Coordinates of C-alpha atoms in Angstrom, one line a residue:
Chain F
X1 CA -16.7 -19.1 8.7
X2 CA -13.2 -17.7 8.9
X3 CA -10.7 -19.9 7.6
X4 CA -6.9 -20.1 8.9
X5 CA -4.5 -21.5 6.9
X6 CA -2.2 -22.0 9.6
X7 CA 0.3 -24.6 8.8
X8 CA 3.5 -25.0 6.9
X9 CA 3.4 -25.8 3.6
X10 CA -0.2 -25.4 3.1
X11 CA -1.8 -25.3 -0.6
X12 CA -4.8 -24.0 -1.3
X13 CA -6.2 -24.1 -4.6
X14 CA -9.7 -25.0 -6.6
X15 CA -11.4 -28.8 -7.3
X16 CA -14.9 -28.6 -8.4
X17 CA -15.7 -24.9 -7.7
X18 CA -15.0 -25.9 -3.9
X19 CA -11.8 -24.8 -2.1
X20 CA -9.0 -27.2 -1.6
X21 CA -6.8 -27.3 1.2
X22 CA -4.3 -29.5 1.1
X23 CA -2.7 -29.9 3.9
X24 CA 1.0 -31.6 4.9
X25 CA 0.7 -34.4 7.7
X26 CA 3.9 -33.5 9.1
X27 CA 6.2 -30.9 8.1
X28 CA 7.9 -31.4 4.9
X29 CA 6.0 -34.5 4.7
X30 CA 4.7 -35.4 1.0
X31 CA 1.5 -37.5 2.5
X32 CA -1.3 -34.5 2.5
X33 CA -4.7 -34.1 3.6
X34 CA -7.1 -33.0 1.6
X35 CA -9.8 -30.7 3.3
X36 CA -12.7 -29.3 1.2
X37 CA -14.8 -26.0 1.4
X38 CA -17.6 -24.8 -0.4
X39 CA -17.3 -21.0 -1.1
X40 CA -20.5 -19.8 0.4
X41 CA -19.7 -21.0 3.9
X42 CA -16.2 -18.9 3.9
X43 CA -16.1 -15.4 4.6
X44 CA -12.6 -14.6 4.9
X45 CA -9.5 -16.7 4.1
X46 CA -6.4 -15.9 6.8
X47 CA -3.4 -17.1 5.3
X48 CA -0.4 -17.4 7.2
X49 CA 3.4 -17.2 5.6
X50 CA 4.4 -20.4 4.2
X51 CA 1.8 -21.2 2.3
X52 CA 0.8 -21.1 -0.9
X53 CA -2.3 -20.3 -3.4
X54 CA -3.6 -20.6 -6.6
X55 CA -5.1 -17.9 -9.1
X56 CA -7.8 -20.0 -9.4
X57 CA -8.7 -19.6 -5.7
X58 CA -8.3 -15.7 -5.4
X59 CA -11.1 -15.8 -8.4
X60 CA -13.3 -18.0 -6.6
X61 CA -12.7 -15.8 -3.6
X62 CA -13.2 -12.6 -5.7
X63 CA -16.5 -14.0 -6.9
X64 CA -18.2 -14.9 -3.5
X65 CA -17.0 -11.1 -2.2
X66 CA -14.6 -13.3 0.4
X67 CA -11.1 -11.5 0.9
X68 CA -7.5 -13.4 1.5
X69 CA -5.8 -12.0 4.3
X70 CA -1.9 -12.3 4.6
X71 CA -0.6 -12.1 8.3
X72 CA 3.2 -12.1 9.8
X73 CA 4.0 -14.5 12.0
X74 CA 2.9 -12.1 15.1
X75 CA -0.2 -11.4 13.8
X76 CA -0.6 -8.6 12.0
X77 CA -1.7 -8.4 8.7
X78 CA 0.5 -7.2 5.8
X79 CA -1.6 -7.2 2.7
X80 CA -5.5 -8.9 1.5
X81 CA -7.1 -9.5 -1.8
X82 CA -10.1 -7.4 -2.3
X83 CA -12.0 -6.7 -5.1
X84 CA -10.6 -3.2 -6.8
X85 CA -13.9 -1.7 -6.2
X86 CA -14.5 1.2 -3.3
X87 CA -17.0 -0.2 -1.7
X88 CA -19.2 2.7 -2.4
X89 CA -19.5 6.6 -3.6
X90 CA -16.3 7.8 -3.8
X91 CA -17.6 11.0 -2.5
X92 CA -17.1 9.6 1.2
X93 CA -13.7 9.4 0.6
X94 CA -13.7 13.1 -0.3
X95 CA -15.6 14.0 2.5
X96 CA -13.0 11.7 4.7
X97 CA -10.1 13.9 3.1
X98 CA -11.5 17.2 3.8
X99 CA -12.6 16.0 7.5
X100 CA -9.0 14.7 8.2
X101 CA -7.9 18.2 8.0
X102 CA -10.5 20.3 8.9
X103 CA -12.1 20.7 13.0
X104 CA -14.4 17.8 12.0
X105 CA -11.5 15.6 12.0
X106 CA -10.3 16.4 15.3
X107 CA -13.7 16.3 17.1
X108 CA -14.1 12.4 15.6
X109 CA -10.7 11.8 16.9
X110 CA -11.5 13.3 20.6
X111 CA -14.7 11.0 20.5
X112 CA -12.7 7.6 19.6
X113 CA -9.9 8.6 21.9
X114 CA -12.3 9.3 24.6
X115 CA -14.4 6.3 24.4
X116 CA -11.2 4.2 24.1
X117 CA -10.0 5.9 27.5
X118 CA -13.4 5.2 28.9
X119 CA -13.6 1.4 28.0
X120 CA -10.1 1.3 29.4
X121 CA -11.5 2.6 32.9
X122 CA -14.3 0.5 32.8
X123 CA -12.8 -2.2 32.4
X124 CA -10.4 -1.8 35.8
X125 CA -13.9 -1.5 37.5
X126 CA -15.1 -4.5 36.2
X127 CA -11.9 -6.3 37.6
X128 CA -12.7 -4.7 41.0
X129 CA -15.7 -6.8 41.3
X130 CA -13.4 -10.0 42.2
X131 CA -10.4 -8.2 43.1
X132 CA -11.4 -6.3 46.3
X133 CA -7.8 -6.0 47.3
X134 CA -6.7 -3.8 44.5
X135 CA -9.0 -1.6 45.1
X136 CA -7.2 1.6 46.4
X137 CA -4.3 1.0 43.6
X138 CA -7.7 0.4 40.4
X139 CA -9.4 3.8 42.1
X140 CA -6.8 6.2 41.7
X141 CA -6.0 4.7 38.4
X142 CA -9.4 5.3 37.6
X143 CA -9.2 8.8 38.6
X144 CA -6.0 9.6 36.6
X145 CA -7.4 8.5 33.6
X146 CA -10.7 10.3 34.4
X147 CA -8.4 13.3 34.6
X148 CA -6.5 12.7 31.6
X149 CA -10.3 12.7 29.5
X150 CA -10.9 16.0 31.1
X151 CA -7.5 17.3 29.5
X152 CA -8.5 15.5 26.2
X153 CA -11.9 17.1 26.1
X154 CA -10.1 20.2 26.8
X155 CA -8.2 20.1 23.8
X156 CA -8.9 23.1 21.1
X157 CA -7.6 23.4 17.6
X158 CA -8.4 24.3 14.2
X159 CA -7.4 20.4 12.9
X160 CA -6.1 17.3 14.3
X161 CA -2.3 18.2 13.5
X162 CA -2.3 21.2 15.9
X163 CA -3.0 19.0 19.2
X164 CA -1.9 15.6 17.5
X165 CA 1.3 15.3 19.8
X166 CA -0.7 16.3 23.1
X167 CA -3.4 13.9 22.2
X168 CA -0.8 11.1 21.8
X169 CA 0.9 12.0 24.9
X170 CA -2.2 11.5 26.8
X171 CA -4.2 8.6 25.4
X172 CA -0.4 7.2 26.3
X173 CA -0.5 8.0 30.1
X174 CA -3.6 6.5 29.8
X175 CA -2.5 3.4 28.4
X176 CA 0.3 3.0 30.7
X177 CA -1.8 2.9 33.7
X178 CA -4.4 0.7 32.2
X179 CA -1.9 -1.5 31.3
X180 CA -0.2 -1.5 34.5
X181 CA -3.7 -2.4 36.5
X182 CA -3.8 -5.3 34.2
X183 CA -0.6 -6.5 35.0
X184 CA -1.4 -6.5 38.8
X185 CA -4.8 -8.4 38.1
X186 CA -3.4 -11.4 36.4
X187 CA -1.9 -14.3 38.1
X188 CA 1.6 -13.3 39.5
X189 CA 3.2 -15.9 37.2
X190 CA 2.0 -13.5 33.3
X191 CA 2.5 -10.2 35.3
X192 CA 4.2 -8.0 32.5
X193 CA 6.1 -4.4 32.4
X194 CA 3.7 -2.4 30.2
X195 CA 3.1 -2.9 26.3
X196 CA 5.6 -4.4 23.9
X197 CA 5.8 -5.9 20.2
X198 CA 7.9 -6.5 17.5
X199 CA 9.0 -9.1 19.6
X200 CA 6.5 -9.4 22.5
X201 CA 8.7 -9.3 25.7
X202 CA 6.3 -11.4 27.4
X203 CA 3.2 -13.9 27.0
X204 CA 0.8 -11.3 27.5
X205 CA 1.9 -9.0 24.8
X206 CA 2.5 -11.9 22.6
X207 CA -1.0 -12.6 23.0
X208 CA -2.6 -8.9 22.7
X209 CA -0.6 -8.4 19.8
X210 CA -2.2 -11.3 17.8
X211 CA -5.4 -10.1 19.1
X212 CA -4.4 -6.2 17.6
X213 CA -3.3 -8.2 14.7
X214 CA -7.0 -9.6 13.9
X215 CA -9.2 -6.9 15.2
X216 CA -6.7 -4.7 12.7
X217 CA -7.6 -6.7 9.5
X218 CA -11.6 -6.9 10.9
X219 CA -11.8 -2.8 11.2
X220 CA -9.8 -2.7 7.9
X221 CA -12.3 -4.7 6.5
X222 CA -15.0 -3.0 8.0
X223 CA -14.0 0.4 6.6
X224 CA -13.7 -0.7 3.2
X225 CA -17.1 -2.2 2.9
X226 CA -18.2 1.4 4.3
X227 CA -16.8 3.0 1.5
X228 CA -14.0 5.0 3.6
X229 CA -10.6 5.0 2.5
X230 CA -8.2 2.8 5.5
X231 CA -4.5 5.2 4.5
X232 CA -6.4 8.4 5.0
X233 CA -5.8 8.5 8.7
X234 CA -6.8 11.4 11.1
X235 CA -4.1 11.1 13.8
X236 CA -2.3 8.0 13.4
X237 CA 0.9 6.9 11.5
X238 CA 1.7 3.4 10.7
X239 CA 5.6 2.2 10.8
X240 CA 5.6 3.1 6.6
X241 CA 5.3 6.6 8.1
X242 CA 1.4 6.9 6.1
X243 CA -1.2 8.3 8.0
X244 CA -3.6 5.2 8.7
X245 CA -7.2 5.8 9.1
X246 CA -7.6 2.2 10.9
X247 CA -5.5 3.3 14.0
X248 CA -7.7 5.8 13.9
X249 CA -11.3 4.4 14.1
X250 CA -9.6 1.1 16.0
X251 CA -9.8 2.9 19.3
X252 CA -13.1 2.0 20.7
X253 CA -13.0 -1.3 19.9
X254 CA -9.3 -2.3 21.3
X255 CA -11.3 -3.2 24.6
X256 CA -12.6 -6.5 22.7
X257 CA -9.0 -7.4 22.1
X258 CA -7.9 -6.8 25.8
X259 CA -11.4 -8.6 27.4
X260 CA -10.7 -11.9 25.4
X261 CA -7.1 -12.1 25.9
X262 CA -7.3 -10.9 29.4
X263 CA -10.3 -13.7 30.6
X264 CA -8.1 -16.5 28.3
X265 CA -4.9 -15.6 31.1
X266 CA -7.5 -14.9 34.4
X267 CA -9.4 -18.1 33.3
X268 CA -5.9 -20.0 33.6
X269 CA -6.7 -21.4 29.8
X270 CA -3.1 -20.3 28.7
X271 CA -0.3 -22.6 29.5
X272 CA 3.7 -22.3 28.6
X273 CA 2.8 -23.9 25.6
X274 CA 0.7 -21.9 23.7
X275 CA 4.3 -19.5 23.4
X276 CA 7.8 -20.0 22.1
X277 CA 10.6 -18.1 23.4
X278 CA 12.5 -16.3 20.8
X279 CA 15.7 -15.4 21.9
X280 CA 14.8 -11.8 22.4
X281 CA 10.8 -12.4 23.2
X282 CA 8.0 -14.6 22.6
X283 CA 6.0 -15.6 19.8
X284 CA 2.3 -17.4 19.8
X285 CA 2.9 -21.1 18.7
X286 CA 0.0 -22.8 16.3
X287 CA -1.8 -23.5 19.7
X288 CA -1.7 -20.6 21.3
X289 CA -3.0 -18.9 18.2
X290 CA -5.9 -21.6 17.9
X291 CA -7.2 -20.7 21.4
X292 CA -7.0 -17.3 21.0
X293 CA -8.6 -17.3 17.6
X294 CA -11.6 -19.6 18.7
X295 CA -12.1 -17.2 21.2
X296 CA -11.8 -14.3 19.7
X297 CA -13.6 -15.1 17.0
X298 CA -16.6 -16.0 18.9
X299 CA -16.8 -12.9 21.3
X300 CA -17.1 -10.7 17.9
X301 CA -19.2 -12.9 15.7
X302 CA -21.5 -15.2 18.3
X303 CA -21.9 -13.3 21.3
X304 CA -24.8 -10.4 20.8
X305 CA -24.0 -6.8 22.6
X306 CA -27.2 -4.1 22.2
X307 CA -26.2 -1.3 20.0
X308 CA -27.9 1.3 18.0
X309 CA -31.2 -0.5 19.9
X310 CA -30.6 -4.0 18.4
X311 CA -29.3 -6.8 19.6
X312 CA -26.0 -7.6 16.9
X313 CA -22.5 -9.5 17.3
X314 CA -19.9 -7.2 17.8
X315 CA -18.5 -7.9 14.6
X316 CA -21.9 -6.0 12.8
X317 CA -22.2 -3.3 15.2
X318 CA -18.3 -2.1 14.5
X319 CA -19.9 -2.3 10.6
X320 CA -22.9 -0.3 11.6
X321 CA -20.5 2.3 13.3
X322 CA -18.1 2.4 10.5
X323 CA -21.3 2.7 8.0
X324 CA -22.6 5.6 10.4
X325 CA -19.4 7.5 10.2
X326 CA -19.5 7.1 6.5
X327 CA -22.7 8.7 6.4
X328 CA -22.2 11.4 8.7
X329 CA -19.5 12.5 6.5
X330 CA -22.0 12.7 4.0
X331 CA -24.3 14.6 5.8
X332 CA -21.9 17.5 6.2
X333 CA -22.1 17.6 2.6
X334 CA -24.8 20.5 1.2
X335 CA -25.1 19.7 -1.9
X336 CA -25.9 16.3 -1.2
X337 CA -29.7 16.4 -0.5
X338 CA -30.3 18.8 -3.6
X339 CA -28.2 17.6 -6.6
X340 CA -30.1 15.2 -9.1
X341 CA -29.7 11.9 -10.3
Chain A
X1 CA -32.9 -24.0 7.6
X2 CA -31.0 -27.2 7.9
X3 CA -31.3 -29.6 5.3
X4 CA -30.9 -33.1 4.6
X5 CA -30.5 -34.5 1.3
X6 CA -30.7 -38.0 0.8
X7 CA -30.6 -40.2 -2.6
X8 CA -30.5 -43.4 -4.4
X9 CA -29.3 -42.9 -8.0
X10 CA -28.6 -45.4 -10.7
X11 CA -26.5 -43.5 -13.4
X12 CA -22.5 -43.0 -11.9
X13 CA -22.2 -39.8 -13.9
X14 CA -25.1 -38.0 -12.4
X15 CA -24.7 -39.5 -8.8
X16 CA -21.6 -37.7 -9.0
X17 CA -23.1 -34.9 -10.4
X18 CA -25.5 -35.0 -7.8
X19 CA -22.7 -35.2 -4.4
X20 CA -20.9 -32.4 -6.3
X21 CA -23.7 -29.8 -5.9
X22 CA -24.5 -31.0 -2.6
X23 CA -20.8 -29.9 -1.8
X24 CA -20.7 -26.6 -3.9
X25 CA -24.0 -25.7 -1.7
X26 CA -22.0 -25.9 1.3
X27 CA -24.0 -29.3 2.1
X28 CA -21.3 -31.8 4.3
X29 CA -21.1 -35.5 3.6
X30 CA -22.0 -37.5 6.2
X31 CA -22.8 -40.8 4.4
X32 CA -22.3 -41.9 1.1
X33 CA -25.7 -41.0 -0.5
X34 CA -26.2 -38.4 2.7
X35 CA -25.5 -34.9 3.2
X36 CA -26.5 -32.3 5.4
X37 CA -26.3 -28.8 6.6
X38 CA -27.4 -25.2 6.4
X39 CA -29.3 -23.7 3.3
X40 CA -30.9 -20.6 2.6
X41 CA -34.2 -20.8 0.7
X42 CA -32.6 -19.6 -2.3
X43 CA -29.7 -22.3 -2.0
X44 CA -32.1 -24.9 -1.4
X45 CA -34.1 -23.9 -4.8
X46 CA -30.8 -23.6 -6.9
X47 CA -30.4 -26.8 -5.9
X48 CA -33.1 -28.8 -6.0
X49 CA -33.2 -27.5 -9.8
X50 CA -29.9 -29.0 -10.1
X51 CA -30.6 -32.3 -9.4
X52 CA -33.7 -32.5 -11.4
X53 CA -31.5 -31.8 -14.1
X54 CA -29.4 -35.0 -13.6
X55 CA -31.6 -37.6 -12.2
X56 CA -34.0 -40.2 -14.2
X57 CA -37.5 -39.7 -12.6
X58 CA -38.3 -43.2 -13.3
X59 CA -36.0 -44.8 -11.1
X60 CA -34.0 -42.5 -8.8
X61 CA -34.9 -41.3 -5.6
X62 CA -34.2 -37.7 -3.8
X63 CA -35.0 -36.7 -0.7
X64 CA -34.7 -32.5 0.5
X65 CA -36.0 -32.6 4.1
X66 CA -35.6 -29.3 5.9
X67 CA -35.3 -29.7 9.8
X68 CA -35.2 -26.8 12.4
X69 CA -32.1 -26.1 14.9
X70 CA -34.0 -27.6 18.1
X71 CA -34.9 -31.0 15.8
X72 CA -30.9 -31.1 15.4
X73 CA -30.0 -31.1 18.9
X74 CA -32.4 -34.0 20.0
X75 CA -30.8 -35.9 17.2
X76 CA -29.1 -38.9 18.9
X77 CA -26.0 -39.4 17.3
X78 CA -23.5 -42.9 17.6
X79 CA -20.2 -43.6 16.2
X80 CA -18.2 -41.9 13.8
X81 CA -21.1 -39.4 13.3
X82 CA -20.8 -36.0 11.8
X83 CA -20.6 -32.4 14.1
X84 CA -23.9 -30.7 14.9
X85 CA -21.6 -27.1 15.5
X86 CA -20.2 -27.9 11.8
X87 CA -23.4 -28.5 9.8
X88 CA -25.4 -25.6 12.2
X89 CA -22.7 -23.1 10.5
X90 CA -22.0 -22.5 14.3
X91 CA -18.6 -23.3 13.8
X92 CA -16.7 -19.3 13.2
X93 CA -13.2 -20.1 12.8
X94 CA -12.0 -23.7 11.0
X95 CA -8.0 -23.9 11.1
X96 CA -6.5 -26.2 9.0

């Protein structure tokens, strides 16, 4: 199971080789309760600011391969604990350099972007289904984006850098339109003006960016295991101005993200309380982020999609993709079938 | 597989000894001399050769009974009883 450490003032430390979470009653409250968690059951640890940890508990953690993860308040995550291992030859992250600036690079970076675009017009058609009135506004929206894939595919260069500002300019006009079907399709009383964070401007965002926020820290995860390097990114830049290799291979799976948080707002689960209003946006309160964490977290780990011809949580297959890229890298690599070991 | 593991020991030290592992296995309490919850086969053999380590065979008892998924849901549970979602390991995300 994932474990969120979500309250103020939480400690979690070590009592019998089990993890304990003490936990205050009330805020700033000195009566705590005491929650414990064998090792093998936990697969990640989410901690949120405010809380606090022992040395003791990162070894356990080290020791059953589980990783801590630190997130801001809106979600997304600024640093884990992870063994200092790669998870495995290093020559993939060679490979991974030499494709982020070679042809290779950029033909990877068309597919994500592509198959990100396509979820994205999918999608609208799916909301058709029970929106019959929005259809002439969803069909040219489709059609524009359809367009906007053509120009993608259209793209040539020797590496990613050359068409890198194109590329960005259309997966954008993309975006907006997607975003702005959504908008239409959800009650009146959430419609939103496009995307926003750093503060959400609205509900919606607030919740999409929580959303970004996890599916971030799973794909990070994800690539590590692989053996891939997360900073050596292909097209994106994160706000430290590094190129980030999990904006990167993120793409595809964004629609999991906008599905969840979408259905919790059409399914009229979300209520004015599961938000705060910040003086300049809104935030997700501890409720908010509990219902859109149990959801989440099932749609990637409990529901099964078919992919690579087996039936697997999404959670594995975006494991099995990031492993396949790994190894496609590798392929790419002559002297790999003949050298000796 | 879903296990139960169920005791009467005399010695305080090892009955202690004895809830301890059930807890490091992952194992929840649900009665005093009573736990339960998911095991692999090689969790349930680590563990079984942990108790045997602490109990007197002349007058303790252990029980280890394995029970499948369907069993569990035609359980009929009353009162403050435990969560079948919790000791199924079907629960993902546990916030605290």
């Amino acid at each position: 199971m994932h474990l969120y450490l979500n309250t103020y003032g939480t400690y979690l430390h070590i009592k019998d080789q089990l993890f304990e979470v003490r936990v205050p009653e009330s805020e700033g409250s000195k009566q705590y309760q005491k929650h414990h968690v064998a090792a093998q059951k936990v697969r990640t640890i989410v901690m949120t600011t405010s809380a606090a940890l022992s040395t003791d508990a990162i070894k356990l953690a080290m020791a059953h391969h589980i990783d801590i993860v630190f997130l801001e308040r809106g979600g997304q995550p600024f640093g884990r604990v992870w063994h200092s291992k790669p998870g495995s030859t290093t020559r993939i992250r060679k490979r991974q350099l030499e494709a982020s600036l070679s042809e290779t690079g950029l033909r990877w970076v068309k597919n994500w972007t592509l198959r990100k675009m396509q979820n994205q017009a999918d999608f609208l058609f799916d909301l058709l289904r029970h929106r019959p009135h929005l259809k002439a506004s969803f069909t040219e929206k489709r059609e524009r984006i359809a367009e906007l894939q053509k120009s993608v595919q259209d793209l040539e260069g020797d590496r990613t850098a050359d068409v890198a500002d194109s590329l960005r300019g259309l997966e954008g006009s993309a975006g907006r339109l997607y975003f702005a079907g959504l908008s239409e399709a959800i009650p009146s009383a959430w419609a939103f003006k496009g995307r926003s964070s750093r503060p959400a401007k609205d509900p919606f965002n607030a919740f999409l960016n929580y959303a970004y926020g996890i599916l971030y820290s799973r794909v990070e995860k994800a690539l590590m295991v692989a053996g891939l390097d997360p900073y050596t990114g292909f097209l994106h830049r994160d706000d430290y101005n590094q190129l980030s290799f999990v904006y990167d291979f993120i793409e595809p799976y964004r629609i999991y993200a906008d599905t969840v948080v979408f259905r919790l707002f059409s399914g009229k689960k979300v209520n004015q309380q599961h938000t705060d209003e910040l003086s300049v946006g809104y935030s997700l309160n501890k409720e908010g982020k509990q219902l859109l964490v149990a959801a989440f977290t099932d749609y990637l780990d409990e529901d099964t999609i078919r992919v690579l011809n087996r039936n697997q949580t999404r959670a594995n297959a975006m494991q099995a993709e990031a492993h396949g890229f790994a190894n496609s890298l590798l392929e790419k690599d002559d002297d790999y079938e003949t050298e000796d070991y | 597989m879903i296990c139960w593991v169920l005791y009467d020991i005399q010695d305080n030290k090892a009955r202690r000894n004895v809830a301890k592992y059930c807890k490091q296995a992952g194992l929840y309490r649900v009665q005093y001399s009573c736990f339960l919850g998911t095991l692999n086969g090689h969790e349930k053999d680590t563990l079984e050769l942990q108790i045997e380590e602490e109990i007197d065979e002349e007058v303790d008892k252990v029980y280890i009974f394995p029970m499948n998924k369907s069993e569990l849901q035609s359980c009929i549970l009353m009162g403050q009883a435990f969560d079948k979602k919790l000791v199924s390991d079907e629960v993902r995300a546990l916030f605290l």
